[in-house]
Amino acid sequence: MRTLISTAFISLDGVVEAPGGEPGYRNSGWTFKDIEFLPEAYEIKGREQEEASALMLGRTSYESFSPVWPDIEDFAGYKVMPKYVVSTTLTEDALVSNWGETTILRSLDEVAALKKTEGGPIIVHGSASLNQALSDAGLIDRYHLLVFPLLLGAGKRLFSATDKDAQKLKLVEHEAYANGLQKNVFDVVR
């Protein structure tokens, strides 16, 4: 069984929308505003590329990342690994040709089937709607959260507002940094 890891830059109030400057959100680029860059706070991002065997995205994040990430040296590890896009609307002809093998999954059942295959961890970047659906379906095994000391109010959230039973998490790694960021790694307790 493969491990499905959700990784996110998240505000203290749970917002994950447009951390890198994606257009259309009032607080777009919030990870760069008034927060000192400390390389040690981002160490987990490099480790994720080394440990992951595949990348999973929702359609919106794929459409945002695929024109840019293939040419960014910091994301070179993702270029060579298989990618999965979970979408009911994306077509094969919309996939970029310079980012390696990409497979479109049409349902959460297909994600569940992928998890049952042999292989290493699958990492989910961005993809707020996909993360909510995966979490609600019980498919996420671990969260890598870099929590920013910001309250953003409105915006896409990592977790849904679905009325459901409590889900216990186990903190397996954490650290606080001088710039106010916190790294929290949680395993989902089954």
PDB file of C-alpha atoms in Angstrom:
ATOM      1  CA  MET A   1       0.000   0.000   0.000  1.00  0.00           C
ATOM      2  CA  ARG A   2       1.410   3.371  -1.020  1.00  0.00           C
ATOM      3  CA  THR A   3       1.386   6.342   1.348  1.00  0.00           C
ATOM      4  CA  LEU A   4      -0.504   9.445   0.223  1.00  0.00           C
ATOM      5  CA  ILE A   5       1.045  12.621   1.659  1.00  0.00           C
ATOM      6  CA  SER A   6      -0.618  16.021   1.566  1.00  0.00           C
ATOM      7  CA  THR A   7       1.899  18.866   1.718  1.00  0.00           C
ATOM      8  CA  ALA A   8       0.848  22.472   2.145  1.00  0.00           C
ATOM      9  CA  PHE A   9       1.818  25.988   3.005  1.00  0.00           C
ATOM     10  CA  ILE A  10      -1.043  26.936   5.298  1.00  0.00           C
ATOM     11  CA  SER A  11      -2.010  30.033   7.263  1.00  0.00           C
ATOM     12  CA  LEU A  12      -2.833  29.696  10.943  1.00  0.00           C
ATOM     13  CA  ASP A  13      -6.523  29.949  10.043  1.00  0.00           C
ATOM     14  CA  GLY A  14      -6.308  27.147   7.481  1.00  0.00           C
ATOM     15  CA  VAL A  15      -6.037  28.997   4.149  1.00  0.00           C
ATOM     16  CA  VAL A  16      -3.924  27.419   1.392  1.00  0.00           C
ATOM     17  CA  GLU A  17      -4.981  29.565  -1.570  1.00  0.00           C
ATOM     18  CA  ALA A  18      -2.336  31.236  -3.778  1.00  0.00           C
ATOM     19  CA  PRO A  19       0.698  31.034  -1.466  1.00  0.00           C
ATOM     20  CA  GLY A  20       3.104  31.601  -4.345  1.00  0.00           C
ATOM     21  CA  GLY A  21       1.397  34.532  -6.033  1.00  0.00           C
ATOM     22  CA  GLU A  22      -1.207  32.874  -8.228  1.00  0.00           C
ATOM     23  CA  PRO A  23      -3.598  35.525  -9.600  1.00  0.00           C
ATOM     24  CA  GLY A  24      -7.155  36.075  -8.495  1.00  0.00           C
ATOM     25  CA  TYR A  25      -6.811  35.962  -4.719  1.00  0.00           C
ATOM     26  CA  ARG A  26      -6.707  39.079  -2.556  1.00  0.00           C
ATOM     27  CA  ASN A  27      -3.740  37.922  -0.452  1.00  0.00           C
ATOM     28  CA  SER A  28      -1.902  36.180  -3.283  1.00  0.00           C
ATOM     29  CA  GLY A  29       1.777  35.525  -2.540  1.00  0.00           C
ATOM     30  CA  TRP A  30       1.274  35.528   1.232  1.00  0.00           C
ATOM     31  CA  THR A  31       4.237  33.210   1.857  1.00  0.00           C
ATOM     32  CA  PHE A  32       6.607  35.959   0.702  1.00  0.00           C
ATOM     33  CA  LYS A  33       5.073  38.932   2.504  1.00  0.00           C
ATOM     34  CA  ASP A  34       6.711  40.168   5.694  1.00  0.00           C
ATOM     35  CA  ILE A  35       8.180  36.765   6.588  1.00  0.00           C
ATOM     36  CA  GLU A  36      11.945  36.404   6.700  1.00  0.00           C
ATOM     37  CA  PHE A  37      13.223  33.562   4.513  1.00  0.00           C
ATOM     38  CA  LEU A  38      14.999  30.903   6.568  1.00  0.00           C
ATOM     39  CA  PRO A  39      16.284  27.970   4.457  1.00  0.00           C
ATOM     40  CA  GLU A  40      16.018  25.522   7.357  1.00  0.00           C
ATOM     41  CA  ALA A  41      12.259  26.069   7.515  1.00  0.00           C
ATOM     42  CA  TYR A  42      11.947  24.712   3.967  1.00  0.00           C
ATOM     43  CA  GLU A  43      14.209  21.669   4.362  1.00  0.00           C
ATOM     44  CA  ILE A  44      11.169  19.413   4.263  1.00  0.00           C
ATOM     45  CA  LYS A  45      10.384  20.529   0.697  1.00  0.00           C
ATOM     46  CA  GLY A  46      13.665  19.069  -0.612  1.00  0.00           C
ATOM     47  CA  ARG A  47      13.158  15.925   1.429  1.00  0.00           C
ATOM     48  CA  GLU A  48       9.698  15.479  -0.081  1.00  0.00           C
ATOM     49  CA  GLN A  49      11.165  15.345  -3.590  1.00  0.00           C
ATOM     50  CA  GLU A  50      13.769  12.798  -2.503  1.00  0.00           C
ATOM     51  CA  GLU A  51      11.259  10.534  -0.742  1.00  0.00           C
ATOM     52  CA  ALA A  52       8.259  10.763  -3.090  1.00  0.00           C
ATOM     53  CA  SER A  53       7.879   8.394  -6.010  1.00  0.00           C
ATOM     54  CA  ALA A  54       4.968  10.249  -7.663  1.00  0.00           C
ATOM     55  CA  LEU A  55       3.241  13.629  -7.668  1.00  0.00           C
ATOM     56  CA  MET A  56      -0.545  14.087  -7.526  1.00  0.00           C
ATOM     57  CA  LEU A  57      -2.425  17.278  -8.353  1.00  0.00           C
ATOM     58  CA  GLY A  58      -5.959  18.451  -8.937  1.00  0.00           C
ATOM     59  CA  ARG A  59      -6.776  20.015 -12.299  1.00  0.00           C
ATOM     60  CA  THR A  60      -6.497  23.637 -11.169  1.00  0.00           C
ATOM     61  CA  SER A  61      -3.085  23.123  -9.555  1.00  0.00           C
ATOM     62  CA  TYR A  62      -1.899  21.128 -12.566  1.00  0.00           C
ATOM     63  CA  GLU A  63      -2.909  23.983 -14.864  1.00  0.00           C
ATOM     64  CA  SER A  64      -1.047  26.457 -12.612  1.00  0.00           C
ATOM     65  CA  PHE A  65       2.106  24.381 -12.027  1.00  0.00           C
ATOM     66  CA  SER A  66       2.630  22.586 -15.362  1.00  0.00           C
ATOM     67  CA  PRO A  67       3.616  25.669 -17.392  1.00  0.00           C
ATOM     68  CA  VAL A  68       6.198  26.680 -14.750  1.00  0.00           C
ATOM     69  CA  TRP A  69       7.494  23.789 -12.607  1.00  0.00           C
ATOM     70  CA  PRO A  70       9.151  21.745 -15.410  1.00  0.00           C
ATOM     71  CA  ASP A  71      11.729  24.517 -15.905  1.00  0.00           C
ATOM     72  CA  ILE A  72      12.411  25.367 -12.237  1.00  0.00           C
ATOM     73  CA  GLU A  73      15.600  23.779 -10.932  1.00  0.00           C
ATOM     74  CA  ASP A  74      14.238  23.608  -7.368  1.00  0.00           C
ATOM     75  CA  PHE A  75      11.526  21.228  -8.648  1.00  0.00           C
ATOM     76  CA  ALA A  76      13.735  19.075 -10.898  1.00  0.00           C
ATOM     77  CA  GLY A  77      12.954  15.975  -8.852  1.00  0.00           C
ATOM     78  CA  TYR A  78       9.296  16.222  -9.787  1.00  0.00           C
ATOM     79  CA  LYS A  79      10.040  16.431 -13.513  1.00  0.00           C
ATOM     80  CA  VAL A  80      11.242  12.837 -13.695  1.00  0.00           C
ATOM     81  CA  MET A  81       8.633  11.179 -11.472  1.00  0.00           C
ATOM     82  CA  PRO A  82       5.191  10.028 -12.629  1.00  0.00           C
ATOM     83  CA  LYS A  83       2.408  12.550 -12.185  1.00  0.00           C
ATOM     84  CA  TYR A  84      -1.284  11.932 -11.572  1.00  0.00           C
ATOM     85  CA  VAL A  85      -3.944  14.568 -12.149  1.00  0.00           C
ATOM     86  CA  VAL A  86      -7.328  13.910 -10.569  1.00  0.00           C
ATOM     87  CA  SER A  87      -9.949  15.508 -12.793  1.00  0.00           C
ATOM     88  CA  THR A  88     -13.236  14.738 -14.455  1.00  0.00           C
ATOM     89  CA  THR A  89     -12.761  17.501 -17.042  1.00  0.00           C
ATOM     90  CA  LEU A  90      -9.073  17.627 -18.044  1.00  0.00           C
ATOM     91  CA  THR A  91      -8.354  16.123 -21.447  1.00  0.00           C
ATOM     92  CA  GLU A  92      -5.212  14.316 -22.621  1.00  0.00           C
ATOM     93  CA  ASP A  93      -4.458  17.055 -25.149  1.00  0.00           C
ATOM     94  CA  ALA A  94      -4.282  19.596 -22.292  1.00  0.00           C
ATOM     95  CA  LEU A  95      -1.280  17.806 -20.721  1.00  0.00           C
ATOM     96  CA  VAL A  96       2.109  19.457 -21.178  1.00  0.00           C
ATOM     97  CA  SER A  97       4.748  17.459 -23.041  1.00  0.00           C
ATOM     98  CA  ASN A  98       7.848  18.581 -21.120  1.00  0.00           C
ATOM     99  CA  TRP A  99       7.008  17.307 -17.632  1.00  0.00           C
ATOM    100  CA  GLY A 100       7.265  13.552 -18.004  1.00  0.00           C
ATOM    101  CA  GLU A 101       4.672  10.819 -17.656  1.00  0.00           C
ATOM    102  CA  THR A 102       1.251  12.134 -16.592  1.00  0.00           C
ATOM    103  CA  THR A 103      -1.872  10.058 -16.015  1.00  0.00           C
ATOM    104  CA  ILE A 104      -5.363  11.456 -15.535  1.00  0.00           C
ATOM    105  CA  LEU A 105      -7.407   9.796 -12.791  1.00  0.00           C
ATOM    106  CA  ARG A 106     -11.147  10.329 -13.121  1.00  0.00           C
ATOM    107  CA  SER A 107     -12.328   9.420  -9.604  1.00  0.00           C
ATOM    108  CA  LEU A 108     -11.396   8.879  -5.973  1.00  0.00           C
ATOM    109  CA  ASP A 109     -11.888   5.166  -6.629  1.00  0.00           C
ATOM    110  CA  GLU A 110      -9.000   5.371  -9.106  1.00  0.00           C
ATOM    111  CA  VAL A 111      -6.901   7.132  -6.445  1.00  0.00           C
ATOM    112  CA  ALA A 112      -7.750   4.358  -3.963  1.00  0.00           C
ATOM    113  CA  ALA A 113      -6.732   1.746  -6.559  1.00  0.00           C
ATOM    114  CA  LEU A 114      -3.443   3.567  -7.204  1.00  0.00           C
ATOM    115  CA  LYS A 115      -2.700   3.537  -3.470  1.00  0.00           C
ATOM    116  CA  LYS A 116      -3.000  -0.270  -3.518  1.00  0.00           C
ATOM    117  CA  THR A 117      -0.199  -0.628  -6.098  1.00  0.00           C
ATOM    118  CA  GLU A 118       3.467  -1.204  -5.353  1.00  0.00           C
ATOM    119  CA  GLY A 119       5.668   1.845  -5.030  1.00  0.00           C
ATOM    120  CA  GLY A 120       6.760   4.652  -2.797  1.00  0.00           C
ATOM    121  CA  PRO A 121       4.900   7.654  -1.396  1.00  0.00           C
ATOM    122  CA  ILE A 122       2.689   9.862  -3.534  1.00  0.00           C
ATOM    123  CA  ILE A 123       2.811  13.565  -2.652  1.00  0.00           C
ATOM    124  CA  VAL A 124      -0.103  15.955  -3.205  1.00  0.00           C
ATOM    125  CA  HIS A 125       0.829  19.629  -3.729  1.00  0.00           C
ATOM    126  CA  GLY A 126      -1.626  22.528  -3.760  1.00  0.00           C
ATOM    127  CA  SER A 127      -4.987  21.179  -4.867  1.00  0.00           C
ATOM    128  CA  ALA A 128      -7.301  22.440  -2.119  1.00  0.00           C
ATOM    129  CA  SER A 129     -10.461  20.820  -3.508  1.00  0.00           C
ATOM    130  CA  LEU A 130      -8.673  17.535  -4.149  1.00  0.00           C
ATOM    131  CA  ASN A 131      -7.187  17.552  -0.639  1.00  0.00           C
ATOM    132  CA  GLN A 132     -10.618  18.060   0.875  1.00  0.00           C
ATOM    133  CA  ALA A 133     -12.091  15.176  -1.145  1.00  0.00           C
ATOM    134  CA  LEU A 134      -9.141  12.869  -0.367  1.00  0.00           C
ATOM    135  CA  SER A 135      -9.329  13.678   3.334  1.00  0.00           C
ATOM    136  CA  ASP A 136     -13.099  13.197   3.496  1.00  0.00           C
ATOM    137  CA  ALA A 137     -12.686   9.821   1.730  1.00  0.00           C
ATOM    138  CA  GLY A 138     -10.011   8.713   4.211  1.00  0.00           C
ATOM    139  CA  LEU A 139      -7.302   8.445   1.549  1.00  0.00           C
ATOM    140  CA  ILE A 140      -4.635  10.751   3.041  1.00  0.00           C
ATOM    141  CA  ASP A 141      -2.073   9.037   5.270  1.00  0.00           C
ATOM    142  CA  ARG A 142       0.179  11.932   6.278  1.00  0.00           C
ATOM    143  CA  TYR A 143       0.208  15.744   6.344  1.00  0.00           C
ATOM    144  CA  HIS A 144       3.313  17.897   5.895  1.00  0.00           C
ATOM    145  CA  LEU A 145       2.253  21.367   6.975  1.00  0.00           C
ATOM    146  CA  LEU A 146       4.324  24.545   7.027  1.00  0.00           C
ATOM    147  CA  VAL A 147       2.136  26.829   9.120  1.00  0.00           C
ATOM    148  CA  PHE A 148       2.640  30.551   8.507  1.00  0.00           C
ATOM    149  CA  PRO A 149       1.978  33.085  11.272  1.00  0.00           C
ATOM    150  CA  LEU A 150      -0.794  34.792   9.325  1.00  0.00           C
ATOM    151  CA  LEU A 151      -4.564  35.082   9.501  1.00  0.00           C
ATOM    152  CA  LEU A 152      -5.900  35.445   5.964  1.00  0.00           C
ATOM    153  CA  GLY A 153      -9.629  35.167   6.517  1.00  0.00           C
ATOM    154  CA  ALA A 154     -11.339  34.209   3.276  1.00  0.00           C
ATOM    155  CA  GLY A 155      -9.710  31.784   0.877  1.00  0.00           C
ATOM    156  CA  LYS A 156      -9.564  28.137  -0.097  1.00  0.00           C
ATOM    157  CA  ARG A 157      -8.955  25.903   2.883  1.00  0.00           C
ATOM    158  CA  LEU A 158      -7.034  22.670   3.186  1.00  0.00           C
ATOM    159  CA  PHE A 159      -9.784  20.934   5.156  1.00  0.00           C
ATOM    160  CA  SER A 160     -13.452  20.726   4.237  1.00  0.00           C
ATOM    161  CA  ALA A 161     -16.309  21.866   6.438  1.00  0.00           C
ATOM    162  CA  THR A 162     -18.026  18.481   6.012  1.00  0.00           C
ATOM    163  CA  ASP A 163     -19.782  17.210   9.137  1.00  0.00           C
ATOM    164  CA  LYS A 164     -17.920  13.980   9.892  1.00  0.00           C
ATOM    165  CA  ASP A 165     -16.492  11.903  12.692  1.00  0.00           C
ATOM    166  CA  ALA A 166     -13.333  13.202  14.347  1.00  0.00           C
ATOM    167  CA  GLN A 167     -10.091  12.036  12.729  1.00  0.00           C
ATOM    168  CA  LYS A 168      -7.181  11.527  15.110  1.00  0.00           C
ATOM    169  CA  LEU A 169      -3.722  12.599  13.969  1.00  0.00           C
ATOM    170  CA  LYS A 170      -0.351  11.690  15.483  1.00  0.00           C
ATOM    171  CA  LEU A 171       2.338  14.386  15.506  1.00  0.00           C
ATOM    172  CA  VAL A 172       5.508  12.673  14.265  1.00  0.00           C
ATOM    173  CA  GLU A 173       7.745  15.673  13.548  1.00  0.00           C
ATOM    174  CA  HIS A 174       7.599  19.338  14.455  1.00  0.00           C
ATOM    175  CA  GLU A 175       9.764  22.398  14.697  1.00  0.00           C
ATOM    176  CA  ALA A 176       9.279  26.128  15.202  1.00  0.00           C
ATOM    177  CA  TYR A 177      11.509  28.635  13.451  1.00  0.00           C
ATOM    178  CA  ALA A 178      12.685  32.129  14.345  1.00  0.00           C
ATOM    179  CA  ASN A 179      10.548  33.666  11.560  1.00  0.00           C
ATOM    180  CA  GLY A 180       7.365  32.249  13.131  1.00  0.00           C
ATOM    181  CA  LEU A 181       6.876  29.320  10.744  1.00  0.00           C
ATOM    182  CA  GLN A 182       6.034  25.947  12.243  1.00  0.00           C
ATOM    183  CA  LYS A 183       6.621  22.569  10.624  1.00  0.00           C
ATOM    184  CA  ASN A 184       4.047  19.988  11.652  1.00  0.00           C
ATOM    185  CA  VAL A 185       4.070  16.460  10.261  1.00  0.00           C
ATOM    186  CA  PHE A 186       1.070  14.345  11.209  1.00  0.00           C
ATOM    187  CA  ASP A 187       0.260  10.715  10.487  1.00  0.00           C
ATOM    188  CA  VAL A 188      -3.422   9.888  10.159  1.00  0.00           C
ATOM    189  CA  VAL A 189      -4.382   7.362  12.861  1.00  0.00           C
ATOM    190  CA  ARG A 190      -6.574   4.568  11.504  1.00  0.00           C
TER     191      ARG A 190
END
